[in-house]
Coordinates of C-alpha atoms and ligand atoms in Angstrom, one line a residue:
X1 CA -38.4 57.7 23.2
X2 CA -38.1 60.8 25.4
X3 CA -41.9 61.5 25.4
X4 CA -42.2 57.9 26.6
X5 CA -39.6 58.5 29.6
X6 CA -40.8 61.6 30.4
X7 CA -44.9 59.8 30.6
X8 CA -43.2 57.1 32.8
X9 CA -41.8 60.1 35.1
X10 CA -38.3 59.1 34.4
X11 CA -37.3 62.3 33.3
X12 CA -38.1 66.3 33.7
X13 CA -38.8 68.8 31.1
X14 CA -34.9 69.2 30.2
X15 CA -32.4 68.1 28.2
X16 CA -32.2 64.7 28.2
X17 CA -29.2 63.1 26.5
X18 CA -29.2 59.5 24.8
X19 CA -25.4 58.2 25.1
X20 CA -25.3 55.0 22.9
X21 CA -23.8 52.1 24.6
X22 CA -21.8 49.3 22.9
X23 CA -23.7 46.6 22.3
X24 CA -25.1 44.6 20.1
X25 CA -26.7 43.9 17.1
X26 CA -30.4 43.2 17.6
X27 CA -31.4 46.7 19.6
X28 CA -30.7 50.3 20.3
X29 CA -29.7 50.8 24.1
X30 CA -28.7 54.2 25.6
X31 CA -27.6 55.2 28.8
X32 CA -29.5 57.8 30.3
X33 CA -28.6 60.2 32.9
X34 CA -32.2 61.0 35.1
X35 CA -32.5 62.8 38.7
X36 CA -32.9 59.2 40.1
X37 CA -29.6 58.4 38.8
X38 CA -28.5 56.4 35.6
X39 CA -30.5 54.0 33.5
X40 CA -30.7 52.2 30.3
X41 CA -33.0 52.5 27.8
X42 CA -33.5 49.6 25.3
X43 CA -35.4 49.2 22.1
X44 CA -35.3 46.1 19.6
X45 CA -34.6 46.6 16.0
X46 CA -36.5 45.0 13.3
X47 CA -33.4 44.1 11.4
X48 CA -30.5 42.7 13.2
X49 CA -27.0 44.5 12.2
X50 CA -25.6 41.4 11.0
X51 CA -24.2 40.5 7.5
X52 CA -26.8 37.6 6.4
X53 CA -30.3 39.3 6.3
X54 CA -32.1 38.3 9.3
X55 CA -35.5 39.9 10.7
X56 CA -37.0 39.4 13.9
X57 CA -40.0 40.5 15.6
X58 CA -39.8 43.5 18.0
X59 CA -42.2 41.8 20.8
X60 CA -39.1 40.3 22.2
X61 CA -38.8 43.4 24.3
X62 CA -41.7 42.1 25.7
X63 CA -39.5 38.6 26.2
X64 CA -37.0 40.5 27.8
X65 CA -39.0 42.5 30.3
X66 CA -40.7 39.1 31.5
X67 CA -37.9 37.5 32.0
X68 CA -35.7 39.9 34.1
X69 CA -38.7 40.5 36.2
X70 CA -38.9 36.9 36.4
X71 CA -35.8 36.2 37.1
X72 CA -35.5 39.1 39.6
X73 CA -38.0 37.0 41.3
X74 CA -35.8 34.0 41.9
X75 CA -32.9 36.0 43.2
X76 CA -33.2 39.4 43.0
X77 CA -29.2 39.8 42.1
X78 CA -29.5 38.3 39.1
X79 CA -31.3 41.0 36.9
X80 CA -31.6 44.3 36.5
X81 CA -34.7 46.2 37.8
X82 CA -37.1 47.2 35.1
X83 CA -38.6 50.6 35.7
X84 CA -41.2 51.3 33.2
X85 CA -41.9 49.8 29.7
X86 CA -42.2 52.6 27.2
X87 CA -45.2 53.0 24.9
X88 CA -42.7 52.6 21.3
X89 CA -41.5 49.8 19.7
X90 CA -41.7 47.5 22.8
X91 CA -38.7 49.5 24.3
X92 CA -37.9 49.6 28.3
X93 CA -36.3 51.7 30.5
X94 CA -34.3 49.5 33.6
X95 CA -31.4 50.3 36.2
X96 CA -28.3 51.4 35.4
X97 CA -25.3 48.9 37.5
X98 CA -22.5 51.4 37.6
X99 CA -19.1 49.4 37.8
X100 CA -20.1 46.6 36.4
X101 CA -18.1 44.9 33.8
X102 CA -19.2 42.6 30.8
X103 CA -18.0 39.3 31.6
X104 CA -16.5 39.0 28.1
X105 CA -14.3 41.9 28.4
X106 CA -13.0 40.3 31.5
X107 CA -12.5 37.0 30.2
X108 CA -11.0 38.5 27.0
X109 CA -8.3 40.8 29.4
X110 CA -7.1 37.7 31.3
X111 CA -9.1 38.0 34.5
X112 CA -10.6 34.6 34.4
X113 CA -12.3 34.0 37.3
X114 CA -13.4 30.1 37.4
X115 CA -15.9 30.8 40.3
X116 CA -17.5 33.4 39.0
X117 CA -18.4 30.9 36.2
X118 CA -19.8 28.5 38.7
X119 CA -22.1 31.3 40.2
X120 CA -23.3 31.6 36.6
X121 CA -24.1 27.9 36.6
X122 CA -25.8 28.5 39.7
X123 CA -27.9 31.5 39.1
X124 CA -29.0 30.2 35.6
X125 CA -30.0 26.8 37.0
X126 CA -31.8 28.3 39.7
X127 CA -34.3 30.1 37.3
X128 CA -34.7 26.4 35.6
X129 CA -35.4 25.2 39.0
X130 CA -38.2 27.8 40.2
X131 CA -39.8 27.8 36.7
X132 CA -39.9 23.6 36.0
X133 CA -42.7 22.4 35.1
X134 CA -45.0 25.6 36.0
X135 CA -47.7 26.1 33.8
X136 CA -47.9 29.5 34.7
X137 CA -44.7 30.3 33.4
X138 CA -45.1 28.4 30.2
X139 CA -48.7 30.6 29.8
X140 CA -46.5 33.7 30.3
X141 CA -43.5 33.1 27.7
X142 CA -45.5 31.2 24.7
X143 CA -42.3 33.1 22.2
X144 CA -41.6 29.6 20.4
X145 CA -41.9 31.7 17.4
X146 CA -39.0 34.0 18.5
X147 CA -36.7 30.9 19.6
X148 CA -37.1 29.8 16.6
X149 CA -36.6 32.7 14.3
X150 CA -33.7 33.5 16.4
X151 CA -31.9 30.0 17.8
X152 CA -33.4 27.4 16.2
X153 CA -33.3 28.4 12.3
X154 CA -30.0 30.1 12.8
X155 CA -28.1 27.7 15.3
X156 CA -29.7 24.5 14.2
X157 CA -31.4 24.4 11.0
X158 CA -29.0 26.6 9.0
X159 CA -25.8 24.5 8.7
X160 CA -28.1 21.5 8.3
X161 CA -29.2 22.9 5.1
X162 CA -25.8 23.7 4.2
X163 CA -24.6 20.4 5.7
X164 CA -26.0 16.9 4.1
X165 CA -23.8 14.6 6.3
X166 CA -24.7 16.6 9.6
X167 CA -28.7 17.6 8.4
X168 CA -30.2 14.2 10.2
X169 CA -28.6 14.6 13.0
X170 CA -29.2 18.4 12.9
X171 CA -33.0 18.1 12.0
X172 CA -33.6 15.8 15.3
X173 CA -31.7 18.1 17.7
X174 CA -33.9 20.6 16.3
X175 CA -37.0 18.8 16.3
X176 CA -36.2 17.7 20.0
X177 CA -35.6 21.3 21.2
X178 CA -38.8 22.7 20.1
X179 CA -41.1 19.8 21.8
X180 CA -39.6 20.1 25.4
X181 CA -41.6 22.2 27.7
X182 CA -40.0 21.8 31.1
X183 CA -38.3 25.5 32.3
X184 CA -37.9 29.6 31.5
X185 CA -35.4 30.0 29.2
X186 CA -32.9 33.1 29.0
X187 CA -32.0 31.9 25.1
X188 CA -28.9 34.1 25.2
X189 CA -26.5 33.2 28.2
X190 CA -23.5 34.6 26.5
X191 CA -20.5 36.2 28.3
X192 CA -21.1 39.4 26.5
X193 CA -25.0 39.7 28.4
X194 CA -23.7 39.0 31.9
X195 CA -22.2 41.4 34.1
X196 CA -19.4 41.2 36.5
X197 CA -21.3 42.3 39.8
X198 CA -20.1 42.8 43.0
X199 CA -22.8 40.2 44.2
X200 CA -22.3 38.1 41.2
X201 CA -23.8 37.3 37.6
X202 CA -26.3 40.1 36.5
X203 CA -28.4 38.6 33.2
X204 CA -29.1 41.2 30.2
X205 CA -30.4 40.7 26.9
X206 CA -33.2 38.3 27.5
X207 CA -35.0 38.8 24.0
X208 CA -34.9 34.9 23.3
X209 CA -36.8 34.0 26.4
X210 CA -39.0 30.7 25.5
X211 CA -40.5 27.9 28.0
X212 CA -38.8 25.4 26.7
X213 CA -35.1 23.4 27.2
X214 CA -33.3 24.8 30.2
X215 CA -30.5 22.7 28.6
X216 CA -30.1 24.9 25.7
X217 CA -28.5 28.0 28.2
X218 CA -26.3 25.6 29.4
X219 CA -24.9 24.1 26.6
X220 CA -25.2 28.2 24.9
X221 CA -23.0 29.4 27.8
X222 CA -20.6 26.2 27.7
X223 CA -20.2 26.6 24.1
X224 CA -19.3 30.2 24.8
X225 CA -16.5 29.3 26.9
X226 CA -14.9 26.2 24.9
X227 CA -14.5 28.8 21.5
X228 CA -12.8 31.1 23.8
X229 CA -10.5 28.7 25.3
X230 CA -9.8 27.9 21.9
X231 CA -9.0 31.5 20.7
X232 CA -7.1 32.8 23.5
X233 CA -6.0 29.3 24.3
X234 CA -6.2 29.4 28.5
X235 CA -6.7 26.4 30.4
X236 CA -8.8 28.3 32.5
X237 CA -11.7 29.2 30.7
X238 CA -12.1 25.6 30.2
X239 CA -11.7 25.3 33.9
X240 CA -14.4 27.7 33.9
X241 CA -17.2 26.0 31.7
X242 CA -16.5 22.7 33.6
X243 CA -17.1 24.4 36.9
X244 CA -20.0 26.3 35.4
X245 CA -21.4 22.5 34.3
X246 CA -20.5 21.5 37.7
X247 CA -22.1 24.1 39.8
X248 CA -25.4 23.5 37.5
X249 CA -25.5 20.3 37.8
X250 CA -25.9 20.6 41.6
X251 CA -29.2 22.6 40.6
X252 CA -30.9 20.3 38.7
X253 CA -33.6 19.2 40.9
X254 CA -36.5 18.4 38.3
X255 CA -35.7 16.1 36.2
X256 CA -32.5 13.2 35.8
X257 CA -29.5 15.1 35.9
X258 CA -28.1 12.7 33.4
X259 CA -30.5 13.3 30.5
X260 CA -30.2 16.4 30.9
X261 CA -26.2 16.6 30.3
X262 CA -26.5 14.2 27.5
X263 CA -29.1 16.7 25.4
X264 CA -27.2 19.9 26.6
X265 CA -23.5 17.6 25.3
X266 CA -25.8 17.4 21.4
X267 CA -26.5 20.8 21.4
X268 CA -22.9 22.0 22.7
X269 CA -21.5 20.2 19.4
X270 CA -24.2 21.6 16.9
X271 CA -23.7 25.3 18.8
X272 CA -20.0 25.0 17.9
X273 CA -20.7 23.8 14.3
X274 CA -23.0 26.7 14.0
X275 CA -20.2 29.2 15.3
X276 CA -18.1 28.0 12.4
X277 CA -20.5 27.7 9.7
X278 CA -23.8 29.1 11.0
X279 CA -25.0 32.2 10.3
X280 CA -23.6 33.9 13.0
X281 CA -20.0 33.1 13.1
X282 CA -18.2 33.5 16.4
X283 CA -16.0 37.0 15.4
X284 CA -13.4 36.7 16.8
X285 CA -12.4 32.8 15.6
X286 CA -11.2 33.9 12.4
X287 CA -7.8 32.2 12.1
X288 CA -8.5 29.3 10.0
X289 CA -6.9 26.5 12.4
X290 CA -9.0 27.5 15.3
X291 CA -11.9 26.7 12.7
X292 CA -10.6 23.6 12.3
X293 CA -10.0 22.8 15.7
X294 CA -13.6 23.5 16.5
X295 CA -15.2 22.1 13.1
X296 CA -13.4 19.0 13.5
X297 CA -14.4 18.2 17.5
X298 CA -17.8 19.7 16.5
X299 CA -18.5 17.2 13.8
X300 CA -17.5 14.0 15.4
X301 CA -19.3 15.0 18.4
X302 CA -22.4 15.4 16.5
X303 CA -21.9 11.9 15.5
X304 CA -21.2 10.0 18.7
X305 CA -23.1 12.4 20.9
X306 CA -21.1 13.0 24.8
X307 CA -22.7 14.4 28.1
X308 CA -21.9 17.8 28.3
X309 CA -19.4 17.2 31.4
X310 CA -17.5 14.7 29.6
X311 CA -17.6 16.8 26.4
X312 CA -16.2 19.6 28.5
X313 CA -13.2 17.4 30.1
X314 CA -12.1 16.4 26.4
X315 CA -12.2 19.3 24.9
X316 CA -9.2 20.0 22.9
X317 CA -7.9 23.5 22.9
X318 CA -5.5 23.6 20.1
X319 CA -3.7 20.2 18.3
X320 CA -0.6 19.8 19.4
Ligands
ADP401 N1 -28.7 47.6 33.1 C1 -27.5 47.7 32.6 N2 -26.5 48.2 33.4 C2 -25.3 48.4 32.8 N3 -24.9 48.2 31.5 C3 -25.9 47.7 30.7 C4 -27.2 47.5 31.2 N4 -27.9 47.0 30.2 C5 -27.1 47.0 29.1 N5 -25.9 47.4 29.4 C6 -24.7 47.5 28.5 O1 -25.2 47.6 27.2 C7 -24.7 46.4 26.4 C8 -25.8 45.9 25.5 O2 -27.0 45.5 26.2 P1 -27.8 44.2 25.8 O3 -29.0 44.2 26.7 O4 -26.9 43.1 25.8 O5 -28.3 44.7 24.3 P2 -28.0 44.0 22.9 O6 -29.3 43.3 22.6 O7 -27.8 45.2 22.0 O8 -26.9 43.1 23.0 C9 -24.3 45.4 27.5 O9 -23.3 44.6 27.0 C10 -23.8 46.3 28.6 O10 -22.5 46.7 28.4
MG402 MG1 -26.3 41.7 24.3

């Protein structure tokens, strides 16, 4: 890793010292102290660190690098600068943002901003917007095989084999997903990959990226929101995912706004299912009446399927 930063001119002869940071479980990343000031340095793992056994290709680097150049593209706030792929294990090197929270440890302290969740509406549907129905961008992220190892089968198709009375439904959203071709997807709009910058949202952790959906970051960044309203039970982070469909919305300039809520609404209520019975449980939902809370709205969702605005407005944060 240090040959490869020094080829790429990142770093001198000396010392150079790898300082972990937290993060999570599909790759190594490091902080990086150079003369041109901090960066990171990120390289996928093989094996995710997760409890259920779950391998995935390392050429999502590659994913990742595409996409925050890509995205840098639309709005050059929005992503951090890539400064070099190394020649290892499809790792990178990009910018450091100093100062820059994770959005999740902000929304987990208290400091729920609801705007700041509209911005991320914005930004996100502003990558779906330059990247619609380009062919050049769909040449240049052909990953299905990625969004599936790492959304589909886990989000989708793992608590429909688990589920008989949910599987039909399950099996269709699925199916649906994997044929739309219409925009660049990040595949992992999560609180915990978006930092709190001065100018706004900053994107990480764009491994997933596929052509596909655009609906599916929505309704993964919605879904986000709703568990945590449920968990620390604050009106406004449900104030936040509705003005984060809201400000979207406003985006959505390629196709009928309205289909489009009503297939990001499906996948909201499969997302949640999956975050109680999937394969990657939400960790921090683990008292066993927030399950139910979730499971319960998840599942009858699923069966009379909502637009995801109105899903959002009826969304029940405890049962009292
Ligand atoms: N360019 C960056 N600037 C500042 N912090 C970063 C940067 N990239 C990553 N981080 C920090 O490292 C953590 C993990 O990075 P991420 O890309 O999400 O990797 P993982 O795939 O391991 O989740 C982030 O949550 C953030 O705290
Ligand atoms: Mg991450």
């Amino acid at each position: 890793m240090i040959d490869g930063l020094r080829g790429a001119g990142l770093v001198g002869e000396g010392e150079v010292v790898l300082e972990p940071l937290a993060g999570g479980v599909s790759c190594d990343v490091w902080k990086v102290e150079t003369l041109a000031g901090p960066i990171v340095v990120k390289r996928p793992l093989e094996q995710l660190r997760v409890a259920a056994e779950w391998h995935a290709p390392v050429e999502r680097g590659q994913s990742e690098v595409r996409w925050l150049r890509r995205a840098r593209g639309v709005d050059g706030r929005i992503a951090p600068e890539v400064l070099a792929e190394l020649p290892v294990g499809h790792a990178f090197a990009m910018r450091f943002l100093p100062g820059c929270p994770v959005w999740k440890d902000e929304l987990t302290a208290g400091r729920v901003e609801v705007d700041f969740a509209a911005a991320v509406g914005r930004s996100i549907a502003a990558v779906h917007a330059a990247t619609a129905n380009s062919a050049a961008d769909r040449d240049a992220f052909p990953n299905d095989a990625m969004f599936r190892a790492l959304r589909v089968d886990p989000f989708l198709l793992f608590v429909a084999q688990k589920d008989a009375d949910f599987a039909p439904a399950l099996y269709a959203l699925a199916d649906d997903l994997t044929s739309r071709k219409i925009a660049l997807v990040h595949g992992d709009v999560s609180p915990k990959n978006i930092l709190v910058s001065a100018e706004g949202p900053v994107f990480l952790d764009a491994e997933c990226a596929v052509y596909g959906d655009p609906a599916f970051d929505l309704a993964f960044c919605a879904t986000h929101l709703l568990l945590k309203a449920v968990w620390l039970g604050d009106d406004r982070l449900q104030q936040s995912a509705a003005a984060l469909v809201h400000a979207y919305r406003a985006g959505i300039d390629w196709e009928d706004p309205a289909d489009l809520q009503l297939r990001a609404g499906k996948l909201v209520a499969a997302l949640l299912l999956a975050r109680v019975e999937g394969k990657s449980p939400a960790p921090y939902l683990t008292d066993l009446e927030h399950q139910r809370i979730v499971r319960d709205q998840a599942r009858a969702l699923l069966l009379a399927p909502t637009p995801i605005d109105a899903l959002v407005a009826n969304w029940k944060r405890n049962l009292a």
